[in-house]
mmCIF file with all atom_site columns, C-alpha atoms and ligand atoms in Angstrom:
data_model
loop_
_atom_site.group_PDB
_atom_site.id
_atom_site.type_symbol
_atom_site.label_atom_id
_atom_site.label_alt_id
_atom_site.label_comp_id
_atom_site.label_asym_id
_atom_site.label_entity_id
_atom_site.label_seq_id
_atom_site.pdbx_PDB_ins_code
_atom_site.Cartn_x
_atom_site.Cartn_y
_atom_site.Cartn_z
_atom_site.occupancy
_atom_site.B_iso_or_equiv
_atom_site.pdbx_formal_charge
_atom_site.auth_seq_id
_atom_site.auth_comp_id
_atom_site.auth_asym_id
_atom_site.auth_atom_id
_atom_site.pdbx_PDB_model_num
ATOM   1   C  CA  . MET P 1 1   ? -41.959 -54.320 12.754  1.00 45.00 ? 1   MET P CA  1
ATOM   2   C  CA  . ALA P 1 2   ? -42.124 -56.779 9.837   1.00 46.00 ? 2   ALA P CA  1
ATOM   3   C  CA  . ALA P 1 3   ? -44.376 -54.390 7.878   1.00 45.00 ? 3   ALA P CA  1
ATOM   4   C  CA  . GLU P 1 4   ? -41.949 -51.536 8.517   1.00 46.00 ? 4   GLU P CA  1
ATOM   5   C  CA  . ASN P 1 5   ? -39.076 -53.647 7.119   1.00 46.00 ? 5   ASN P CA  1
ATOM   6   C  CA  . GLN P 1 6   ? -41.134 -54.374 3.950   1.00 48.00 ? 6   GLN P CA  1
ATOM   7   C  CA  . VAL P 1 7   ? -41.717 -50.643 3.394   1.00 44.00 ? 7   VAL P CA  1
ATOM   8   C  CA  . HIS P 1 8   ? -37.967 -49.958 3.745   1.00 46.00 ? 8   HIS P CA  1
ATOM   9   C  CA  . ALA P 1 9   ? -37.147 -52.798 1.333   1.00 45.00 ? 9   ALA P CA  1
ATOM   10  C  CA  . ALA P 1 10  ? -39.604 -51.445 -1.297  1.00 44.00 ? 10  ALA P CA  1
ATOM   11  C  CA  . ALA P 1 11  ? -38.235 -47.923 -0.960  1.00 43.00 ? 11  ALA P CA  1
ATOM   12  C  CA  . ALA P 1 12  ? -34.692 -49.191 -1.481  1.00 44.00 ? 12  ALA P CA  1
ATOM   13  C  CA  . ALA P 1 13  ? -35.685 -50.974 -4.751  1.00 46.00 ? 13  ALA P CA  1
ATOM   14  C  CA  . VAL P 1 14  ? -36.842 -47.717 -6.447  1.00 47.00 ? 14  VAL P CA  1
ATOM   15  C  CA  . PRO P 1 15  ? -33.863 -45.532 -7.454  1.00 47.00 ? 15  PRO P CA  1
ATOM   16  C  CA  . PRO P 1 16  ? -34.130 -41.953 -6.291  1.00 48.00 ? 16  PRO P CA  1
ATOM   17  C  CA  . ALA P 1 17  ? -35.221 -39.369 -8.866  1.00 48.00 ? 17  ALA P CA  1
ATOM   18  C  CA  . HIS P 1 18  ? -31.815 -37.720 -8.986  1.00 49.00 ? 18  HIS P CA  1
ATOM   19  C  CA  . GLY P 1 19  ? -29.715 -40.561 -7.679  1.00 48.00 ? 19  GLY P CA  1
ATOM   20  C  CA  . PRO P 1 20  ? -27.740 -43.161 -9.622  1.00 51.00 ? 20  PRO P CA  1
ATOM   21  C  CA  . ALA P 1 21  ? -29.644 -45.812 -11.600 1.00 48.00 ? 21  ALA P CA  1
ATOM   22  C  CA  . ALA P 1 22  ? -28.654 -49.438 -11.424 1.00 48.00 ? 22  ALA P CA  1
ATOM   23  C  CA  . ASP P 1 23  ? -25.872 -49.013 -14.041 1.00 55.00 ? 23  ASP P CA  1
ATOM   24  C  CA  . GLY P 1 24  ? -24.512 -45.855 -12.498 1.00 57.00 ? 24  GLY P CA  1
ATOM   25  C  CA  . MET P 1 25  ? -26.392 -43.372 -14.754 1.00 61.00 ? 25  MET P CA  1
ATOM   26  C  CA  . THR P 1 26  ? -28.943 -40.989 -13.388 1.00 70.00 ? 26  THR P CA  1
ATOM   27  C  CA  . ARG P 1 27  ? -32.398 -41.005 -14.958 1.00 67.00 ? 27  ARG P CA  1
ATOM   28  C  CA  . ARG P 1 28  ? -31.700 -37.586 -16.410 1.00 70.00 ? 28  ARG P CA  1
ATOM   29  C  CA  . GLN P 1 29  ? -28.536 -38.877 -18.082 1.00 71.00 ? 29  GLN P CA  1
ATOM   30  C  CA  . LEU P 1 30  ? -30.427 -41.893 -19.374 1.00 60.00 ? 30  LEU P CA  1
ATOM   31  C  CA  . LEU P 1 31  ? -33.214 -39.728 -20.810 1.00 67.00 ? 31  LEU P CA  1
ATOM   32  C  CA  . ARG P 1 32  ? -30.698 -37.349 -22.378 1.00 72.00 ? 32  ARG P CA  1
ATOM   33  C  CA  . SER P 1 33  ? -28.791 -40.215 -24.001 1.00 65.00 ? 33  SER P CA  1
ATOM   34  C  CA  . THR P 1 34  ? -32.000 -41.680 -25.375 1.00 63.00 ? 34  THR P CA  1
ATOM   35  C  CA  . MET P 1 35  ? -33.100 -38.298 -26.717 1.00 65.00 ? 35  MET P CA  1
ATOM   36  C  CA  . PHE P 1 36  ? -29.752 -37.685 -28.466 1.00 63.00 ? 36  PHE P CA  1
ATOM   37  C  CA  . ALA P 1 37  ? -29.753 -41.191 -29.910 1.00 64.00 ? 37  ALA P CA  1
ATOM   38  C  CA  . THR P 1 38  ? -33.269 -40.648 -31.284 1.00 61.00 ? 38  THR P CA  1
ATOM   39  C  CA  . ILE P 1 39  ? -32.371 -37.263 -32.806 1.00 58.00 ? 39  ILE P CA  1
ATOM   40  C  CA  . GLY P 1 40  ? -29.202 -38.774 -34.294 1.00 55.00 ? 40  GLY P CA  1
ATOM   41  C  CA  . ALA P 1 41  ? -31.194 -41.591 -35.851 1.00 57.00 ? 41  ALA P CA  1
ATOM   42  C  CA  . MET P 1 42  ? -33.694 -39.091 -37.329 1.00 58.00 ? 42  MET P CA  1
ATOM   43  C  CA  . PHE P 1 43  ? -30.899 -37.017 -38.878 1.00 52.00 ? 43  PHE P CA  1
ATOM   44  C  CA  . GLY P 1 44  ? -29.284 -40.181 -40.193 1.00 52.00 ? 44  GLY P CA  1
ATOM   45  C  CA  . LEU P 1 45  ? -32.496 -41.262 -41.905 1.00 50.00 ? 45  LEU P CA  1
ATOM   46  C  CA  . ALA P 1 46  ? -33.096 -37.772 -43.299 1.00 54.00 ? 46  ALA P CA  1
ATOM   47  C  CA  . GLY P 1 47  ? -29.530 -37.671 -44.621 1.00 50.00 ? 47  GLY P CA  1
ATOM   48  C  CA  . ALA P 1 48  ? -29.892 -41.054 -46.229 1.00 51.00 ? 48  ALA P CA  1
ATOM   49  C  CA  . GLY P 1 49  ? -33.123 -39.913 -47.900 1.00 51.00 ? 49  GLY P CA  1
ATOM   50  C  CA  . ALA P 1 50  ? -31.529 -36.716 -49.207 1.00 52.00 ? 50  ALA P CA  1
ATOM   51  C  CA  . GLY P 1 51  ? -28.526 -38.663 -50.418 1.00 49.00 ? 51  GLY P CA  1
ATOM   52  C  CA  . GLY P 1 52  ? -30.827 -40.999 -52.267 1.00 49.00 ? 52  GLY P CA  1
ATOM   53  C  CA  . MET P 1 53  ? -32.431 -38.041 -54.029 1.00 55.00 ? 53  MET P CA  1
ATOM   54  C  CA  . LEU P 1 54  ? -29.102 -36.495 -54.987 1.00 56.00 ? 54  LEU P CA  1
ATOM   55  C  CA  . TRP P 1 55  ? -27.405 -39.707 -56.035 1.00 57.00 ? 55  TRP P CA  1
ATOM   56  C  CA  . PRO P 1 56  ? -28.355 -40.588 -59.615 1.00 57.00 ? 56  PRO P CA  1
ATOM   57  C  CA  . ILE P 1 57  ? -30.315 -43.777 -59.969 1.00 57.00 ? 57  ILE P CA  1
ATOM   58  C  CA  . LYS P 1 58  ? -28.816 -46.013 -62.604 1.00 57.00 ? 58  LYS P CA  1
ATOM   59  C  CA  . LEU P 1 59  ? -31.637 -46.936 -64.915 1.00 70.00 ? 59  LEU P CA  1
ATOM   60  C  CA  . THR P 1 60  ? -31.487 -49.510 -67.630 1.00 77.00 ? 60  THR P CA  1
ATOM   61  C  CA  . GLY P 1 61  ? -34.031 -50.076 -70.362 1.00 93.00 ? 61  GLY P CA  1
ATOM   62  C  CA  . PHE P 1 62  ? -36.501 -47.489 -71.557 1.00 96.00 ? 62  PHE P CA  1
ATOM   63  C  CA  . GLY P 1 63  ? -36.175 -44.379 -69.405 1.00 96.00 ? 63  GLY P CA  1
ATOM   64  C  CA  . GLY P 1 64  ? -32.431 -44.851 -68.960 1.00 97.00 ? 64  GLY P CA  1
ATOM   65  C  CA  . ILE P 1 65  ? -29.359 -45.130 -71.138 1.00 97.00 ? 65  ILE P CA  1
ATOM   66  C  CA  . VAL P 1 66  ? -29.842 -47.743 -73.860 1.00 98.00 ? 66  VAL P CA  1
ATOM   67  C  CA  . PRO P 1 67  ? -26.738 -48.359 -76.008 1.00 98.00 ? 67  PRO P CA  1
ATOM   68  C  CA  . ALA P 1 68  ? -27.240 -48.868 -79.711 1.00 98.00 ? 68  ALA P CA  1
ATOM   69  C  CA  . PRO P 1 69  ? -26.123 -52.279 -81.039 1.00 98.00 ? 69  PRO P CA  1
ATOM   70  C  CA  . VAL P 1 70  ? -23.898 -50.641 -83.654 1.00 98.00 ? 70  VAL P CA  1
ATOM   71  C  CA  . LYS P 1 71  ? -20.981 -48.237 -83.513 1.00 98.00 ? 71  LYS P CA  1
ATOM   72  C  CA  . ALA P 1 72  ? -21.413 -44.773 -84.963 1.00 98.00 ? 72  ALA P CA  1
ATOM   73  C  CA  . HIS P 1 73  ? -18.935 -45.339 -87.801 1.00 97.00 ? 73  HIS P CA  1
ATOM   74  C  CA  . GLU P 1 74  ? -20.786 -48.514 -88.838 1.00 98.00 ? 74  GLU P CA  1
ATOM   75  C  CA  . MET P 1 75  ? -23.897 -46.494 -89.711 1.00 98.00 ? 75  MET P CA  1
ATOM   76  C  CA  . GLU P 1 76  ? -24.075 -45.425 -93.324 1.00 98.00 ? 76  GLU P CA  1
ATOM   77  C  CA  . ILE P 1 77  ? -26.322 -42.719 -94.720 1.00 98.00 ? 77  ILE P CA  1
ATOM   78  C  CA  . GLY P 1 78  ? -29.817 -44.186 -95.079 1.00 98.00 ? 78  GLY P CA  1
ATOM   79  C  CA  . ASP P 1 79  ? -29.351 -46.783 -92.337 1.00 98.00 ? 79  ASP P CA  1
ATOM   80  C  CA  . VAL P 1 80  ? -32.076 -47.251 -89.741 1.00 98.00 ? 80  VAL P CA  1
ATOM   81  C  CA  . VAL P 1 81  ? -31.637 -49.580 -86.772 1.00 98.00 ? 81  VAL P CA  1
ATOM   82  C  CA  . MET P 1 82  ? -34.590 -50.396 -84.530 1.00 98.00 ? 82  MET P CA  1
ATOM   83  C  CA  . VAL P 1 83  ? -33.724 -50.707 -80.826 1.00 98.00 ? 83  VAL P CA  1
ATOM   84  C  CA  . ARG P 1 84  ? -36.681 -52.317 -79.058 1.00 97.00 ? 84  ARG P CA  1
ATOM   85  C  CA  . GLU P 1 85  ? -35.285 -51.992 -75.542 1.00 97.00 ? 85  GLU P CA  1
ATOM   86  C  CA  . GLY P 1 86  ? -35.097 -48.225 -75.925 1.00 98.00 ? 86  GLY P CA  1
ATOM   87  C  CA  . LYS P 1 87  ? -38.159 -47.772 -78.166 1.00 98.00 ? 87  LYS P CA  1
ATOM   88  C  CA  . TYR P 1 88  ? -36.135 -45.815 -80.669 1.00 98.00 ? 88  TYR P CA  1
ATOM   89  C  CA  . TYR P 1 89  ? -34.712 -45.904 -84.169 1.00 98.00 ? 89  TYR P CA  1
ATOM   90  C  CA  . LEU P 1 90  ? -31.089 -44.987 -84.656 1.00 98.00 ? 90  LEU P CA  1
ATOM   91  C  CA  . THR P 1 91  ? -30.911 -43.275 -88.031 1.00 98.00 ? 91  THR P CA  1
ATOM   92  C  CA  . ARG P 1 92  ? -28.150 -41.831 -90.145 1.00 98.00 ? 92  ARG P CA  1
ATOM   93  C  CA  . SER P 1 93  ? -29.009 -39.129 -92.636 1.00 98.00 ? 93  SER P CA  1
ATOM   94  C  CA  . GLU P 1 94  ? -26.951 -36.487 -94.428 1.00 97.00 ? 94  GLU P CA  1
ATOM   95  C  CA  . ASP P 1 95  ? -27.305 -34.479 -91.224 1.00 98.00 ? 95  ASP P CA  1
ATOM   96  C  CA  . GLY P 1 96  ? -25.791 -37.141 -88.983 1.00 98.00 ? 96  GLY P CA  1
ATOM   97  C  CA  . LEU P 1 97  ? -26.924 -39.569 -86.341 1.00 98.00 ? 97  LEU P CA  1
ATOM   98  C  CA  . MET P 1 98  ? -30.263 -39.383 -84.563 1.00 98.00 ? 98  MET P CA  1
ATOM   99  C  CA  . ALA P 1 99  ? -32.282 -41.472 -82.133 1.00 98.00 ? 99  ALA P CA  1
ATOM   100 C  CA  . LEU P 1 100 ? -35.977 -41.081 -82.905 1.00 98.00 ? 100 LEU P CA  1
ATOM   101 C  CA  . TYR P 1 101 ? -38.659 -42.091 -80.410 1.00 98.00 ? 101 TYR P CA  1
ATOM   102 C  CA  . TRP P 1 102 ? -40.812 -44.570 -82.307 1.00 98.00 ? 102 TRP P CA  1
ATOM   103 C  CA  . LYS P 1 103 ? -44.085 -43.211 -80.918 1.00 98.00 ? 103 LYS P CA  1
ATOM   104 C  CA  . CYS P 1 104 ? -46.200 -41.392 -83.507 1.00 98.00 ? 104 CYS P CA  1
ATOM   105 C  CA  . VAL P 1 105 ? -46.739 -37.798 -82.399 1.00 98.00 ? 105 VAL P CA  1
ATOM   106 C  CA  . HIS P 1 106 ? -50.326 -37.928 -83.668 1.00 98.00 ? 106 HIS P CA  1
ATOM   107 C  CA  . LEU P 1 107 ? -51.976 -40.452 -81.340 1.00 98.00 ? 107 LEU P CA  1
ATOM   108 C  CA  . GLY P 1 108 ? -49.096 -42.576 -80.141 1.00 98.00 ? 108 GLY P CA  1
ATOM   109 C  CA  . CYS P 1 109 ? -48.999 -45.608 -82.438 1.00 98.00 ? 109 CYS P CA  1
ATOM   110 C  CA  . THR P 1 110 ? -45.639 -47.265 -82.934 1.00 98.00 ? 110 THR P CA  1
ATOM   111 C  CA  . VAL P 1 111 ? -44.368 -46.139 -86.319 1.00 98.00 ? 111 VAL P CA  1
ATOM   112 C  CA  . PRO P 1 112 ? -42.560 -48.744 -88.445 1.00 98.00 ? 112 PRO P CA  1
ATOM   113 C  CA  . TRP P 1 113 ? -39.751 -47.955 -90.847 1.00 98.00 ? 113 TRP P CA  1
ATOM   114 C  CA  . ASN P 1 114 ? -40.686 -48.766 -94.416 1.00 98.00 ? 114 ASN P CA  1
ATOM   115 C  CA  . ALA P 1 115 ? -37.360 -49.736 -95.996 1.00 98.00 ? 115 ALA P CA  1
ATOM   116 C  CA  . ALA P 1 116 ? -38.795 -49.784 -99.534 1.00 98.00 ? 116 ALA P CA  1
ATOM   117 C  CA  . GLN P 1 117 ? -40.225 -46.279 -99.248 1.00 98.00 ? 117 GLN P CA  1
ATOM   118 C  CA  . LYS P 1 118 ? -37.365 -45.090 -97.036 1.00 98.00 ? 118 LYS P CA  1
ATOM   119 C  CA  . LYS P 1 119 ? -39.898 -43.436 -94.770 1.00 98.00 ? 119 LYS P CA  1
ATOM   120 C  CA  . PHE P 1 120 ? -41.505 -43.977 -91.394 1.00 98.00 ? 120 PHE P CA  1
ATOM   121 C  CA  . MET P 1 121 ? -45.151 -44.718 -92.185 1.00 98.00 ? 121 MET P CA  1
ATOM   122 C  CA  . CYS P 1 122 ? -47.689 -44.846 -89.385 1.00 98.00 ? 122 CYS P CA  1
ATOM   123 C  CA  . PRO P 1 123 ? -50.313 -47.558 -89.928 1.00 98.00 ? 123 PRO P CA  1
ATOM   124 C  CA  . CYS P 1 124 ? -52.923 -45.815 -87.783 1.00 98.00 ? 124 CYS P CA  1
ATOM   125 C  CA  . HIS P 1 125 ? -53.754 -42.618 -89.681 1.00 98.00 ? 125 HIS P CA  1
ATOM   126 C  CA  . ALA P 1 126 ? -51.084 -42.559 -92.393 1.00 98.00 ? 126 ALA P CA  1
ATOM   127 C  CA  . SER P 1 127 ? -48.651 -40.017 -91.030 1.00 98.00 ? 127 SER P CA  1
ATOM   128 C  CA  . VAL P 1 128 ? -45.359 -40.161 -92.903 1.00 98.00 ? 128 VAL P CA  1
ATOM   129 C  CA  . TYR P 1 129 ? -41.947 -39.085 -91.637 1.00 98.00 ? 129 TYR P CA  1
ATOM   130 C  CA  . GLU P 1 130 ? -38.550 -38.781 -93.257 1.00 98.00 ? 130 GLU P CA  1
ATOM   131 C  CA  . ILE P 1 131 ? -35.435 -40.493 -91.899 1.00 98.00 ? 131 ILE P CA  1
ATOM   132 C  CA  . THR P 1 132 ? -34.757 -37.370 -89.827 1.00 98.00 ? 132 THR P CA  1
ATOM   133 C  CA  . GLY P 1 133 ? -38.197 -37.685 -88.277 1.00 98.00 ? 133 GLY P CA  1
ATOM   134 C  CA  . GLN P 1 134 ? -39.564 -34.705 -90.224 1.00 98.00 ? 134 GLN P CA  1
ATOM   135 C  CA  . ASN P 1 135 ? -43.290 -35.165 -90.799 1.00 98.00 ? 135 ASN P CA  1
ATOM   136 C  CA  . ILE P 1 136 ? -44.273 -34.847 -94.466 1.00 98.00 ? 136 ILE P CA  1
ATOM   137 C  CA  . ALA P 1 137 ? -47.810 -36.236 -94.670 1.00 98.00 ? 137 ALA P CA  1
ATOM   138 C  CA  . GLY P 1 138 ? -50.817 -37.171 -92.570 1.00 98.00 ? 138 GLY P CA  1
ATOM   139 C  CA  . PRO P 1 139 ? -52.171 -35.653 -89.368 1.00 98.00 ? 139 PRO P CA  1
ATOM   140 C  CA  . ALA P 1 140 ? -48.880 -35.663 -87.390 1.00 98.00 ? 140 ALA P CA  1
ATOM   141 C  CA  . PRO P 1 141 ? -48.425 -32.067 -86.161 1.00 98.00 ? 141 PRO P CA  1
ATOM   142 C  CA  . ARG P 1 142 ? -44.635 -32.176 -85.820 1.00 98.00 ? 142 ARG P CA  1
ATOM   143 C  CA  . PRO P 1 143 ? -41.597 -34.415 -86.428 1.00 98.00 ? 143 PRO P CA  1
ATOM   144 C  CA  . LEU P 1 144 ? -40.931 -37.553 -84.441 1.00 98.00 ? 144 LEU P CA  1
ATOM   145 C  CA  . ASP P 1 145 ? -39.477 -36.707 -81.048 1.00 98.00 ? 145 ASP P CA  1
ATOM   146 C  CA  . MET P 1 146 ? -35.770 -37.243 -80.604 1.00 98.00 ? 146 MET P CA  1
ATOM   147 C  CA  . MET P 1 147 ? -33.673 -38.671 -77.798 1.00 98.00 ? 147 MET P CA  1
ATOM   148 C  CA  . GLU P 1 148 ? -30.279 -37.501 -76.614 1.00 98.00 ? 148 GLU P CA  1
ATOM   149 C  CA  . VAL P 1 149 ? -27.421 -39.245 -78.437 1.00 98.00 ? 149 VAL P CA  1
ATOM   150 C  CA  . ILE P 1 150 ? -23.937 -39.524 -76.960 1.00 98.00 ? 150 ILE P CA  1
ATOM   151 C  CA  . VAL P 1 151 ? -21.140 -40.848 -79.174 1.00 98.00 ? 151 VAL P CA  1
ATOM   152 C  CA  . GLU P 1 152 ? -18.152 -42.055 -77.201 1.00 98.00 ? 152 GLU P CA  1
ATOM   153 C  CA  . PRO P 1 153 ? -14.579 -41.837 -78.550 1.00 97.00 ? 153 PRO P CA  1
ATOM   154 C  CA  . ASP P 1 154 ? -14.610 -45.513 -79.551 1.00 97.00 ? 154 ASP P CA  1
ATOM   155 C  CA  . GLY P 1 155 ? -17.837 -45.019 -81.540 1.00 97.00 ? 155 GLY P CA  1
ATOM   156 C  CA  . THR P 1 156 ? -20.183 -46.525 -78.980 1.00 98.00 ? 156 THR P CA  1
ATOM   157 C  CA  . VAL P 1 157 ? -23.572 -44.862 -79.266 1.00 98.00 ? 157 VAL P CA  1
ATOM   158 C  CA  . LEU P 1 158 ? -25.431 -44.258 -76.031 1.00 98.00 ? 158 LEU P CA  1
ATOM   159 C  CA  . VAL P 1 159 ? -29.017 -43.088 -76.196 1.00 98.00 ? 159 VAL P CA  1
ATOM   160 C  CA  . ASN P 1 160 ? -30.625 -41.388 -73.240 1.00 98.00 ? 160 ASN P CA  1
ATOM   161 C  CA  . THR P 1 161 ? -34.202 -42.607 -73.558 1.00 98.00 ? 161 THR P CA  1
ATOM   162 C  CA  . GLY P 1 162 ? -35.140 -40.507 -70.539 1.00 97.00 ? 162 GLY P CA  1
ATOM   163 C  CA  . LYS P 1 163 ? -34.372 -37.309 -72.420 1.00 97.00 ? 163 LYS P CA  1
ATOM   164 C  CA  . ILE P 1 164 ? -36.948 -36.963 -75.176 1.00 98.00 ? 164 ILE P CA  1
ATOM   165 C  CA  . THR P 1 165 ? -37.264 -33.669 -77.011 1.00 98.00 ? 165 THR P CA  1
ATOM   166 C  CA  . GLU P 1 166 ? -40.174 -32.348 -79.033 1.00 98.00 ? 166 GLU P CA  1
ATOM   167 C  CA  . ARG P 1 167 ? -39.418 -29.980 -81.904 1.00 98.00 ? 167 ARG P CA  1
ATOM   168 C  CA  . PRO P 1 168 ? -41.609 -27.957 -84.224 1.00 98.00 ? 168 PRO P CA  1
ATOM   169 C  CA  . ARG P 1 169 ? -39.567 -29.010 -87.259 1.00 98.00 ? 169 ARG P CA  1
ATOM   170 C  CA  . HIS P 1 170 ? -36.364 -30.867 -88.002 1.00 98.00 ? 170 HIS P CA  1
ATOM   171 C  CA  . GLU P 1 171 ? -33.171 -28.833 -88.044 1.00 98.00 ? 171 GLU P CA  1
ATOM   172 C  CA  . PRO P 1 172 ? -29.788 -30.227 -89.213 1.00 98.00 ? 172 PRO P CA  1
ATOM   173 C  CA  . GLU P 1 173 ? -28.239 -29.450 -85.835 1.00 98.00 ? 173 GLU P CA  1
ATOM   174 C  CA  . HIS P 1 174 ? -30.600 -31.942 -84.199 1.00 98.00 ? 174 HIS P CA  1
ATOM   175 C  CA  . ALA P 1 175 ? -28.388 -34.688 -85.597 1.00 98.00 ? 175 ALA P CA  1
ATOM   176 C  CA  . VAL P 1 176 ? -24.995 -35.626 -84.175 1.00 98.00 ? 176 VAL P CA  1
ATOM   177 C  CA  . LYS P 1 177 ? -22.298 -35.122 -86.793 1.00 96.00 ? 177 LYS P CA  1
ATOM   178 C  CA  . ILE P 1 178 ? -20.061 -38.146 -87.275 1.00 89.00 ? 178 ILE P CA  1
HETATM 179 S  S1  . LIG I 2 .   ? -51.226 -42.340 -84.596 1.00 83.92 ? 201 LIG I S1  1
HETATM 180 FE FE1 . LIG I 2 .   ? -49.872 -42.170 -86.270 1.00 83.92 ? 201 LIG I FE1 1
HETATM 181 S  S2  . LIG I 2 .   ? -50.994 -41.108 -87.726 1.00 83.92 ? 201 LIG I S2  1
HETATM 182 FE FE2 . LIG I 2 .   ? -52.344 -41.260 -86.075 1.00 83.92 ? 201 LIG I FE2 1
#
């Protein structure tokens, strides 16, 4: 009789397959809730990932927007300002304002501005470039690459160091008129 009572007690502790669980939910309801919660979480993560790809990442330093330390109207023809953070030279020629990537297009040396010669002169293999970046001597196969320049209404110069353009030769329209 005692053994029979134990069997009944054990059977009562296990909820029936289709009956109510301890909190009033059936197992099927519990499983369904868990499944929907899991699917919802997966969609949430996927959405967050897609949002991250669509939302622009604000970059600073080289690869992002690097403001020039001078206003556009402060640059006179012949001026060259080196901006280390952005690896560029801001130059003003007769054509206008340009941001030139300082990397030599021959083999990648950093090209210094020679103020006395008024030219960019690469120390590695003697390539020479004009203030517009046009190559005029040495093994460089094309002008210095240029970066996108944005001049704001107050004269602030923003340079997009993530947007570098190669060109076969310098054209006046490559410069921003100011
Ligand atoms: S790397 Fe500049 S000339 Fe060769």
